Structure formats: C-alpha cells, structure tokens
Short mmCIF file of C-alpha atoms in Angstrom, two decimals:
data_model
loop_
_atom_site.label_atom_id
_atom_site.label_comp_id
_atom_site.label_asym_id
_atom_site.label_seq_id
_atom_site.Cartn_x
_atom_site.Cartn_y
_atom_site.Cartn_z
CA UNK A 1 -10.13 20.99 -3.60
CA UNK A 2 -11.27 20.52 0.17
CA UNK A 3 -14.48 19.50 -0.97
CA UNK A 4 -13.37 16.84 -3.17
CA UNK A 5 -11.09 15.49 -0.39
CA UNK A 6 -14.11 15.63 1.61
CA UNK A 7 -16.09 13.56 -0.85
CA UNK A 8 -13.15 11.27 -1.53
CA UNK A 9 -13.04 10.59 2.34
CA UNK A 10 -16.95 10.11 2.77
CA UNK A 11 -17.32 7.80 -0.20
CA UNK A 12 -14.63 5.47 1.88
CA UNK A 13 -17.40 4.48 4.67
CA UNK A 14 -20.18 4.57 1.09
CA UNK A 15 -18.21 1.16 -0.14
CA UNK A 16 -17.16 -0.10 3.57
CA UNK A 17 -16.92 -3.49 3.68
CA UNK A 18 -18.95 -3.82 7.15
CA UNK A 19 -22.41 -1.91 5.07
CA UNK A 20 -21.39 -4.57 2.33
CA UNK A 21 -21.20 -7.54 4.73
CA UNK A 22 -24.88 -6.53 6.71
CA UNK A 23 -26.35 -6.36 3.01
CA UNK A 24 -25.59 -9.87 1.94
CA UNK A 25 -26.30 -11.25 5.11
CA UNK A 26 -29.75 -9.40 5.42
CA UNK A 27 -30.53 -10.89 2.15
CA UNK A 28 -29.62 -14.01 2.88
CA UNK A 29 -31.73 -14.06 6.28
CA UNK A 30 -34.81 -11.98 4.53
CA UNK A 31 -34.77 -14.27 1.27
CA UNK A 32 -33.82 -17.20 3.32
CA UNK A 33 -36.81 -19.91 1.44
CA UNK A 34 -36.30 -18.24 -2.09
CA UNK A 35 -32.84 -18.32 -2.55
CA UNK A 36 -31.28 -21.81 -3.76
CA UNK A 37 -28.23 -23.11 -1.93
CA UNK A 38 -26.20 -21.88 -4.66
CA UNK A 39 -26.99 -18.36 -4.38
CA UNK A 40 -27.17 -18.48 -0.59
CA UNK A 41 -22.70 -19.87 -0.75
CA UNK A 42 -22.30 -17.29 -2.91
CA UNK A 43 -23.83 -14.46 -0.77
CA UNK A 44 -22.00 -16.02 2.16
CA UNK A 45 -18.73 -16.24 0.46
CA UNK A 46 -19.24 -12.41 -0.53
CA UNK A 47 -20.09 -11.80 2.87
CA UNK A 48 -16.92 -13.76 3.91
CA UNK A 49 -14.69 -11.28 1.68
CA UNK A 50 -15.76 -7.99 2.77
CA UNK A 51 -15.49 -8.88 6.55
CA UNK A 52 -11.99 -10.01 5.45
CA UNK A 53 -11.37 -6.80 4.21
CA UNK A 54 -13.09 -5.31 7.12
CA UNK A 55 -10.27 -6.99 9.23
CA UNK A 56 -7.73 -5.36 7.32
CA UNK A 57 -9.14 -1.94 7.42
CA UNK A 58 -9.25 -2.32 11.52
CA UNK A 59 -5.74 -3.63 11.11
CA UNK A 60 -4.65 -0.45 9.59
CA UNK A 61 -6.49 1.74 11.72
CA UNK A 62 -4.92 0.92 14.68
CA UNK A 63 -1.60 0.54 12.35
CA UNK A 64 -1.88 4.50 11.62
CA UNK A 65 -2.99 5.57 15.08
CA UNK A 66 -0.03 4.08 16.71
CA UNK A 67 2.36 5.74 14.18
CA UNK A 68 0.44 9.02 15.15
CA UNK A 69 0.55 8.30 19.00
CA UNK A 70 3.98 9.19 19.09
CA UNK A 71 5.07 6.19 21.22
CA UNK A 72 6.31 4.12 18.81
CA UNK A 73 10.14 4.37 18.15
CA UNK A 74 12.11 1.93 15.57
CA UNK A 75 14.11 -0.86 16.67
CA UNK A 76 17.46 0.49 14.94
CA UNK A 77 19.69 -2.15 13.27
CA UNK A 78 21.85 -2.97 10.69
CA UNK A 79 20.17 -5.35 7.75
CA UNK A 80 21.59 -5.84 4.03
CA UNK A 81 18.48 -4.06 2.01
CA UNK A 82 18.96 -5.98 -1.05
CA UNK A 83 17.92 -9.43 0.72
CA UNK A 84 14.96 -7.61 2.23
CA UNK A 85 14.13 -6.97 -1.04
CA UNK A 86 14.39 -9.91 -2.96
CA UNK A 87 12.30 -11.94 0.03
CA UNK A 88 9.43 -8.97 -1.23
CA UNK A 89 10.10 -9.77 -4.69
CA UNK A 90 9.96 -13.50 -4.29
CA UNK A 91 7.10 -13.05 -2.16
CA UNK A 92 5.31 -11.24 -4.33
CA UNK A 93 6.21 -13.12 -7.55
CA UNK A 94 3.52 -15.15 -7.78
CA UNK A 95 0.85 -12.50 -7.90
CA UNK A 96 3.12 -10.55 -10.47
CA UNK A 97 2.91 -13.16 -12.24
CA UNK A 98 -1.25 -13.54 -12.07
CA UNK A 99 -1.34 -10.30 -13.59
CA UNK A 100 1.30 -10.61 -15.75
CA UNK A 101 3.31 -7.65 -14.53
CA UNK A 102 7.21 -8.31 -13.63
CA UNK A 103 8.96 -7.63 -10.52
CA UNK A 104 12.81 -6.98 -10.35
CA UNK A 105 15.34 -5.23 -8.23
CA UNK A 106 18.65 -3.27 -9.11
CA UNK A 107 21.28 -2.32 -7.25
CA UNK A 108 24.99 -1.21 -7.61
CA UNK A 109 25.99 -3.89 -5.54
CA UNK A 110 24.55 -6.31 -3.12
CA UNK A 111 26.91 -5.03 -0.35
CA UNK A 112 24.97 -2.10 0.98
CA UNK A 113 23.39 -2.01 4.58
CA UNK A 114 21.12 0.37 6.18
CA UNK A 115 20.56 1.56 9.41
CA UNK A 116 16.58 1.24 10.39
CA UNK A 117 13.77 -0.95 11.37
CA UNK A 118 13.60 -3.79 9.36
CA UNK A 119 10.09 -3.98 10.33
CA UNK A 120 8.91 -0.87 9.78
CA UNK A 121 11.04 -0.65 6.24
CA UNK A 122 9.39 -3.80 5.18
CA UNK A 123 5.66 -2.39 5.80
CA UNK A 124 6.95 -0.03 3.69
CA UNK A 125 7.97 -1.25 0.62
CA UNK A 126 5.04 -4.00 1.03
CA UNK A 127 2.73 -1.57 1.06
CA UNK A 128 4.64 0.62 -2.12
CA UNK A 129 4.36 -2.84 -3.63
CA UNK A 130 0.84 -3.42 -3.36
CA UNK A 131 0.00 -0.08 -4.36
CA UNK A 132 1.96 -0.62 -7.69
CA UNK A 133 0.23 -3.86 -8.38
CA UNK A 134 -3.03 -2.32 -8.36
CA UNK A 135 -2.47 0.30 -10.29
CA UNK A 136 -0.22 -1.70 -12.70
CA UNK A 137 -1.89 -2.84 -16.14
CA UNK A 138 -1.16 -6.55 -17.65
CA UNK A 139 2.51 -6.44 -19.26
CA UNK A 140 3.63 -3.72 -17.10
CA UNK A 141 6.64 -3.84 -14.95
CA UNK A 142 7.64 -2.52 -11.33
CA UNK A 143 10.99 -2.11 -10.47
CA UNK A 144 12.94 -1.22 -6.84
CA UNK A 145 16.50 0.55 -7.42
CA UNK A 146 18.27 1.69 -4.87
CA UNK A 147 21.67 3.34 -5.29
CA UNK A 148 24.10 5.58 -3.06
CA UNK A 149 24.76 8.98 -2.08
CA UNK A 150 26.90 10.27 0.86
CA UNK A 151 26.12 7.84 3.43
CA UNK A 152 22.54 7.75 2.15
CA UNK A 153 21.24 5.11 0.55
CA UNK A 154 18.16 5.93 -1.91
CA UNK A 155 15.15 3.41 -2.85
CA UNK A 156 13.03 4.09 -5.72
CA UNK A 157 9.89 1.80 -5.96
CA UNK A 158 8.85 2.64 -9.79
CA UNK A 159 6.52 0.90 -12.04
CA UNK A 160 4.27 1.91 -15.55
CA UNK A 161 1.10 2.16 -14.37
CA UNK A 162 -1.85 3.96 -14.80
CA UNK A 163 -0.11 7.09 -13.03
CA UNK A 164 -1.42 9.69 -10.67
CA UNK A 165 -2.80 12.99 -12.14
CA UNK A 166 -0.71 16.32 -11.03
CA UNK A 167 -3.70 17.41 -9.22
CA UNK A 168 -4.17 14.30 -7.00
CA UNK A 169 -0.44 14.13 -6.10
CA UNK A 170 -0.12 16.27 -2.86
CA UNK A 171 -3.19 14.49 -1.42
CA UNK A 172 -2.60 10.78 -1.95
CA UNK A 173 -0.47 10.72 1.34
CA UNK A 174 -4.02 12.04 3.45
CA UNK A 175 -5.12 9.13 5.64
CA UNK A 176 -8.90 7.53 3.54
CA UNK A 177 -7.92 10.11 0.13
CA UNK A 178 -8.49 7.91 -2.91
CA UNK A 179 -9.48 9.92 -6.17
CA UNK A 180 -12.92 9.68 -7.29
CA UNK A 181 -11.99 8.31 -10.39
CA UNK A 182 -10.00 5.30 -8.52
CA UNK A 183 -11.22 1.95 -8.82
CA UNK A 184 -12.67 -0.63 -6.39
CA UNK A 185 -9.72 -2.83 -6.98
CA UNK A 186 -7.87 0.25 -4.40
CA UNK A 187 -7.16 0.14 -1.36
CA UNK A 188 -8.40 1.49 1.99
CA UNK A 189 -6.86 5.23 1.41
CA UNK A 190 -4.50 4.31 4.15
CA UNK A 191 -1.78 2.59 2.79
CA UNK A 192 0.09 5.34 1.43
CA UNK A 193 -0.64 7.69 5.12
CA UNK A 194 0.83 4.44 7.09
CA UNK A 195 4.32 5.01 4.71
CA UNK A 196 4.44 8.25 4.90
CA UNK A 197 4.30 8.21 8.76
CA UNK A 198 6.92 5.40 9.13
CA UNK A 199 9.30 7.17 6.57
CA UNK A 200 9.27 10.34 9.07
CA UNK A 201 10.28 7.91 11.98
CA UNK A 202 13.32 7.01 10.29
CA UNK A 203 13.91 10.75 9.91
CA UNK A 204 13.64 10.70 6.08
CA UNK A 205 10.82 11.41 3.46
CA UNK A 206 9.26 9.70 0.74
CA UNK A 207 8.85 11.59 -2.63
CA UNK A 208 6.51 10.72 -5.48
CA UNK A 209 6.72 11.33 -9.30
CA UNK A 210 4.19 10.37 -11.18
CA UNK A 211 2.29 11.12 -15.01
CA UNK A 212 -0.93 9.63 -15.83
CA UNK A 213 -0.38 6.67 -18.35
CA UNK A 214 3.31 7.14 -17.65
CA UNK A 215 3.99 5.27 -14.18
CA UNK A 216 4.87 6.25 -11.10
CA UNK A 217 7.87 6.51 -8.32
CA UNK A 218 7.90 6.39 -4.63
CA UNK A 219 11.33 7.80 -3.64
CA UNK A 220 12.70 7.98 0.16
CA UNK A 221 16.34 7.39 2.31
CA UNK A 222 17.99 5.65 4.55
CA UNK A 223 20.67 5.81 6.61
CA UNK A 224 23.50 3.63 5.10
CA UNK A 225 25.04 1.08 7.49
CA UNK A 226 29.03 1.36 7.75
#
C-alpha cells in the first residue's frame, strides 16, 4: 500500500547512519570520565562504521540523481561479458566464501560480446551481487547465466535466498523502499533504483522473479556485440 511505502521510506532516515553516528559520539563526549577506554574505542569504532556507511549513502545519492538528470549517456563499446563477470566473481569470492554461499557463472560459450557501458553494466551486476549476498542464507548459492537470443544477449543474476514476497515485488525498484520486515544487514533502498535506472539507459529492462524461501532472479538484455 502507499502507506506502507511511506513508512518503509521514513523508517530509512529512523536507522540513518548520520542519527547513529551523533548518538555514539554524544555519549562518548557526555559520559566522557565514566566510560573506560575500552568502551570509549568501541563507541568510536561504531561511530567510525556508520559515517562509513553514511559515505556510501551520499555516494549513491548523487549516483541516482545523475542517472535521473538525464545528462548522463553510456560510453558504448564492445567488451566480452563473461570476463566482466568472472573479475565480479573473483572479486567477490572471498566474501562468498565468509558466508559460505558459492558464486559461479554459466554461459554457452565464452565468445559472446555486448554492446554497452562497461561501467555502467558493472555497477550493475555489483550491485545485483550484493543484493544476493545479503539476502543469501549460509550454504546457499548465486549463480549469473547468460545465454542468447536474436542478437540479444540475456543475464540472469539468480540465487536461493530468502526471496521477495509477491506483494513487495513491484516496489523494490522505488528509490529508499525496503520491506518492513527486511533486516539491518540491507541496504540503503537504493541499490536496486540505481539498476533499474542504468538498465533503461542501455534501452533494456531488468525483470525480477522471486518466491519467498525459494530465491530470486534479476533478469535484463543487452545488445550482443557482432
């Protein structure tokens, strides 16, 4: 409903980092001679985190807004896809690996180039990646698959996740929407907006299937390279 979008939006600047940050720091200054220097690193560290985070939700801010400006137009070339994503994959690895979930790729053949921004295709699939790691349980497994069809080439970034329930689905592309039942371990709500925006540059869409418990699918196109 609107008014659970509404909510779901609000409760975003509720668990800001930068409301986070001020509180540990205005303990730290307030309880300055009680706390011991133990407590105090660990309030700073804490403190330390969130304005990291904080970074990162400027970063995407100003990430989206340029997508929405308009002025931005991608820097067409020709790349092979499959090393593009097997750099992700080995980036990625070692986190995978943390939370014992594992990464693969498959493909019908490593031969097949696409026509885009190599840039803006890699913020991407980084950002379908992350999005399946967090919503990935221990032993799970996500997957990209790409495969051909009439000059288009189709990428599939699936995993076996926790899912998304049929009601949440045609809001999780809304710029700050995260599901009230959604963990703190998610994102900033604008990871998914940031995709959808750069798939639409590159004249294409990006399709989701998803059940809850069942694992999910982030499906879009690009132009294959000849």
């Amino acid at each position: 409903s609107t008014q659970s979008r509404s909510s779901a939006a609000s409760d975003v600047y509720k668990r800001q980092p930068l409301a986070s940050m001020q509180g540990y720091l205005e303990t730290i200054l307030v309880k300055d001679d009680s706390l011991s220097r133990d407590e105090q690193l660990n309030y700073l560290q804490t403190a330390y985190k969130h304005s990291v985070r904080l970074n990162e939700l400027i970063g995407e801010l100003f990430e989206l807004a340029k997508l929405e400006s308009g002025n931005i137009e991608p820097e067409w070339q020709s790349f092979p896809l499959m090393e593009l994503l097997q750099d992700l994959v080995q980036d990625y690895e070692l986190q995978a690996s943390e939370q014992n979930i594992t990464l693969s790729s498959h493909c019908e053949t490593m031969n097949i180039s696409v026509y885009a921004d190599i840039g803006l295709i890699h913020r991407v699939l980084e950002n379908l990646l992350q999005n399946a790691l967090r919503h990935t349980l221990s032993g799970g497994k996500i997957s990209f698959n790409v495969k051909t069809e009439r000059q288009r080439v189709w990428i599939e970034v699936a995993d076996d996740g926790e899912g998304i329930a049929k009601q949440e689905i045609p809001h999780i592309f809304d710029r700050f929407y995260r599901p009230d039942s959604e963990q703190p371990k998610a994102g900033h709500g604008l990871g998914l907006a940031i995709v959808k925006k750069i798939i639409e540059l590159h004249k294409s869409r990006v399709e989701v299937r998803s059940e809850r418990n069942q694992g999910t699918a982030f499906t879009f196109w690009l132009q294959q390279s000849t």
